[in-house]
Amino acid sequence: MSKPSVLVARAVFPEVVARLREHFEVEDNPTDTIYSKPQLIERLQGKAGAFTTGSERIDAEVLAACPQLRAVCNMAVGFNNVDLPACTARGVMATNTPDVLTETTADFGFALMMATARRITESERFLRRGEWTRWAYDMFIGPDVHGATLGILGMGRIGQAIARRGALGFGMKVIYHNRSRLPAGQEAPLGARWVDKATLLREADHLVLVLPYSAESHHAIGAAELAQMKPGATLTNVARGGIVDDAALAQALRDGRIAAAGLDVFEGEPSVHPALLELPNVVLTPHIASASLATRRAMAELAADNLIAALGCGPRAGRPPSLLNPELLAAR
Ligand code: DGY
């Protein structure tokens, strides 16, 4: 029996591609070309599965043009690049890579928040420019992190892991806003308090965004929300571009409405709003929150496990470990 064909849409660890070859005819992308939509559709012809990353948009048009597709396995916890209802309607299994990146992403989110508050990159640039000629009492003065109020918007697994770092490691007071409140048993060890969004904005010294991107979370932080934040507060986004209105943020930073921002994700990335590039009080990183070697490997392995299982191979045949549309199983 011939093996099913799959597309690995971006360059990925060779050992993961080799594992996929044990089960499938694999078209991989070692040159890491970013496919346009027509190129993606062309590459997906005759493929039963796709190993994707956040840079491939799998929408209704792509699905309609690739009727043989049975599984889309995203190497990311976020799946806003995949039209999940359209996949479900066509019986295409969709998967993501939750859990394996939680702690690494939380480490990075916390580091980015600290770098933002304590002006690490701004002061490093000053030193490298040779401008450091003497100590001064107010040089790169900024807010404390320890003991401050940590506000978390989106209290899923990564939000909770950031809250743990803040509460247990840095004695921070934790407030959060989420659609659903955590059970008391999860709030208590962190001393975490659910608040409405307006209170979160008003009380947080350091606001960290960790919510998924969707039509509802688009521009969840815009000019009106920034205007409600404490003067002197910081904003950190390790979730998705588009949750923050980047133009409004640049204006708020320029006006000194808030002290600083740390951004790992951007609207329209890899483009970055030019106004943000000009500002000294923004720490900018290129969507690397999950980029530890162990975690990126674990994400790739999990995406491969999902693809192998979704296409009926391996020990979990038919039951991918992180299936986003389990209703398809019930329908079989
Ligand atoms: C994720 O897993 O969603 C990260 O943002 C990497 O894309």
GROMACS .gro file of C-alpha atoms in nm, residues 149-293:
model
  145
  149THR     CA    1   0.092   4.444   4.090
  150LEU     CA    2   0.109   4.197   3.802
  151GLY     CA    3  -0.197   4.214   3.578
  152ILE     CA    4  -0.261   3.922   3.344
  153LEU     CA    5  -0.510   3.939   3.059
  154GLY     CA    6  -0.587   3.579   2.959
  155MET     CA    7  -0.537   3.330   3.241
  156GLY     CA    8  -0.481   3.005   3.052
  157ARG     CA    9  -0.186   2.775   3.106
  158ILE     CA   10   0.078   3.034   3.012
  159GLY     CA   11  -0.094   3.311   3.209
  160GLN     CA   12  -0.098   3.091   3.518
  161ALA     CA   13   0.270   3.001   3.471
  162ILE     CA   14   0.358   3.373   3.454
  163ALA     CA   15   0.142   3.438   3.761
  164ARG     CA   16   0.333   3.165   3.950
  165ARG     CA   17   0.664   3.330   3.868
  166GLY     CA   18   0.537   3.668   3.982
  167ALA     CA   19   0.362   3.556   4.300
  168LEU     CA   20   0.602   3.291   4.426
  169GLY     CA   21   0.932   3.427   4.295
  170PHE     CA   22   0.887   3.802   4.312
  171GLY     CA   23   0.621   3.860   4.579
  172MET     CA   24   0.392   4.027   4.326
  173LYS     CA   25   0.024   4.084   4.384
  174VAL     CA   26  -0.154   3.904   4.099
  175ILE     CA   27  -0.479   4.024   3.943
  176TYR     CA   28  -0.621   3.878   3.624
  177HIS     CA   29  -0.904   3.905   3.380
  178ASN     CA   30  -1.029   3.606   3.188
  179ARG     CA   31  -1.364   3.500   3.047
  180SER     CA   32  -1.386   3.231   3.310
  181ARG     CA   33  -1.263   3.261   3.665
  182LEU     CA   34  -1.014   3.002   3.793
  183PRO     CA   35  -1.138   2.757   4.056
  184ALA     CA   36  -1.060   2.885   4.408
  185GLY     CA   37  -0.807   2.603   4.453
  186GLN     CA   38  -0.600   2.742   4.165
  187GLU     CA   39  -0.633   3.108   4.266
  188ALA     CA   40  -0.540   3.058   4.633
  189PRO     CA   41  -0.175   2.942   4.600
  190LEU     CA   42  -0.106   3.246   4.380
  191GLY     CA   43  -0.314   3.487   4.581
  192ALA     CA   44  -0.463   3.567   4.239
  193ARG     CA   45  -0.776   3.780   4.219
  194TRP     CA   46  -1.017   3.788   3.921
  195VAL     CA   47  -1.109   4.147   3.833
  196ASP     CA   48  -1.304   4.305   3.550
  197LYS     CA   49  -1.103   4.442   3.259
  198ALA     CA   50  -1.135   4.806   3.369
  199THR     CA   51  -0.996   4.722   3.714
  200LEU     CA   52  -0.714   4.524   3.558
  201LEU     CA   53  -0.615   4.820   3.342
  202ARG     CA   54  -0.647   5.066   3.631
  203GLU     CA   55  -0.455   4.864   3.893
  204ALA     CA   56  -0.179   4.674   3.709
  205ASP     CA   57   0.177   4.806   3.737
  206HIS     CA   58   0.285   4.550   3.480
  207LEU     CA   59   0.020   4.422   3.240
  208VAL     CA   60   0.100   4.102   3.050
  209LEU     CA   61  -0.114   3.981   2.758
  210VAL     CA   62  -0.148   3.607   2.715
  211LEU     CA   63  -0.488   3.565   2.553
  212PRO     CA   64  -0.556   3.390   2.222
  213TYR     CA   65  -0.617   3.602   1.914
  214SER     CA   66  -0.971   3.600   1.775
  215ALA     CA   67  -1.220   3.848   1.631
  216GLU     CA   68  -1.320   3.929   1.992
  217SER     CA   69  -0.964   3.991   2.113
  218HIS     CA   70  -0.870   4.205   1.808
  219HIS     CA   71  -0.743   4.539   1.950
  220ALA     CA   72  -0.837   4.433   2.304
  221ILE     CA   73  -0.576   4.695   2.395
  222GLY     CA   74  -0.632   5.014   2.196
  223ALA     CA   75  -0.627   5.386   2.270
  224ALA     CA   76  -0.922   5.367   2.513
  225GLU     CA   77  -0.765   5.085   2.715
  226LEU     CA   78  -0.420   5.244   2.717
  227ALA     CA   79  -0.580   5.563   2.849
  228GLN     CA   80  -0.714   5.367   3.146
  229MET     CA   81  -0.374   5.222   3.244
  230LYS     CA   82  -0.169   5.361   3.532
  231PRO     CA   83   0.079   5.626   3.424
  232GLY     CA   84   0.415   5.455   3.471
  233ALA     CA   85   0.276   5.108   3.397
  234THR     CA   86   0.431   4.867   3.148
  235LEU     CA   87   0.263   4.649   2.887
  236THR     CA   88   0.404   4.316   2.766
  237ASN     CA   89   0.257   4.112   2.477
  238VAL     CA   90   0.365   3.752   2.423
  239ALA     CA   91   0.028   3.644   2.280
  240ARG     CA   92  -0.041   3.755   1.924
  241GLY     CA   93  -0.010   4.064   1.713
  242GLY     CA   94  -0.345   4.231   1.656
  243ILE     CA   95  -0.446   4.203   2.022
  244VAL     CA   96  -0.275   4.541   2.064
  245ASP     CA   97  -0.344   4.833   1.833
  246ASP     CA   98   0.024   4.901   1.759
  247ALA     CA   99  -0.036   5.254   1.627
  248ALA     CA  100  -0.228   5.347   1.943
  249LEU     CA  101   0.043   5.190   2.158
  250ALA     CA  102   0.316   5.388   1.983
  251GLN     CA  103   0.118   5.706   2.045
  252ALA     CA  104   0.066   5.621   2.415
  253LEU     CA  105   0.437   5.552   2.456
  254ARG     CA  106   0.529   5.872   2.276
  255ASP     CA  107   0.293   6.069   2.497
  256GLY     CA  108   0.429   5.905   2.813
  257ARG     CA  109   0.080   5.765   2.887
  258ILE     CA  110   0.251   5.442   2.997
  259ALA     CA  111   0.619   5.395   3.075
  260ALA     CA  112   0.722   5.120   2.837
  261ALA     CA  113   0.621   4.814   2.638
  262GLY     CA  114   0.775   4.474   2.568
  263LEU     CA  115   0.655   4.316   2.246
  264ASP     CA  116   0.730   3.973   2.103
  265VAL     CA  117   0.441   3.982   1.855
  266PHE     CA  118   0.316   4.247   1.613
  267GLU     CA  119   0.028   4.334   1.385
  268GLY     CA  120   0.130   4.220   1.037
  269GLU     CA  121   0.457   4.064   1.156
  270PRO     CA  122   0.731   4.026   1.048
  271SER     CA  123   0.667   4.393   0.968
  272VAL     CA  124   0.683   4.616   1.273
  273HIS     CA  125   0.501   4.949   1.298
  274PRO     CA  126   0.772   5.207   1.212
  275ALA     CA  127   0.675   5.429   1.507
  276LEU     CA  128   0.759   5.146   1.749
  277LEU     CA  129   1.104   5.108   1.594
  278GLU     CA  130   1.177   5.475   1.668
  279LEU     CA  131   1.085   5.467   2.036
  280PRO     CA  132   1.346   5.405   2.306
  281ASN     CA  133   1.101   5.268   2.562
  282VAL     CA  134   1.001   4.951   2.377
  283VAL     CA  135   1.174   4.615   2.395
  284LEU     CA  136   1.119   4.438   2.063
  285THR     CA  137   1.181   4.068   1.997
  286PRO     CA  138   1.094   3.861   1.685
  287HIS     CA  139   0.823   3.619   1.810
  288ILE     CA  140   1.066   3.396   2.004
  289ALA     CA  141   0.884   3.334   2.332
  290SER     CA  142   0.879   2.957   2.281
  291ALA     CA  143   1.226   2.943   2.126
  292SER     CA  144   1.427   2.722   2.359
  293LEU     CA  145   1.585   2.427   2.180
   0.00000   0.00000   0.00000
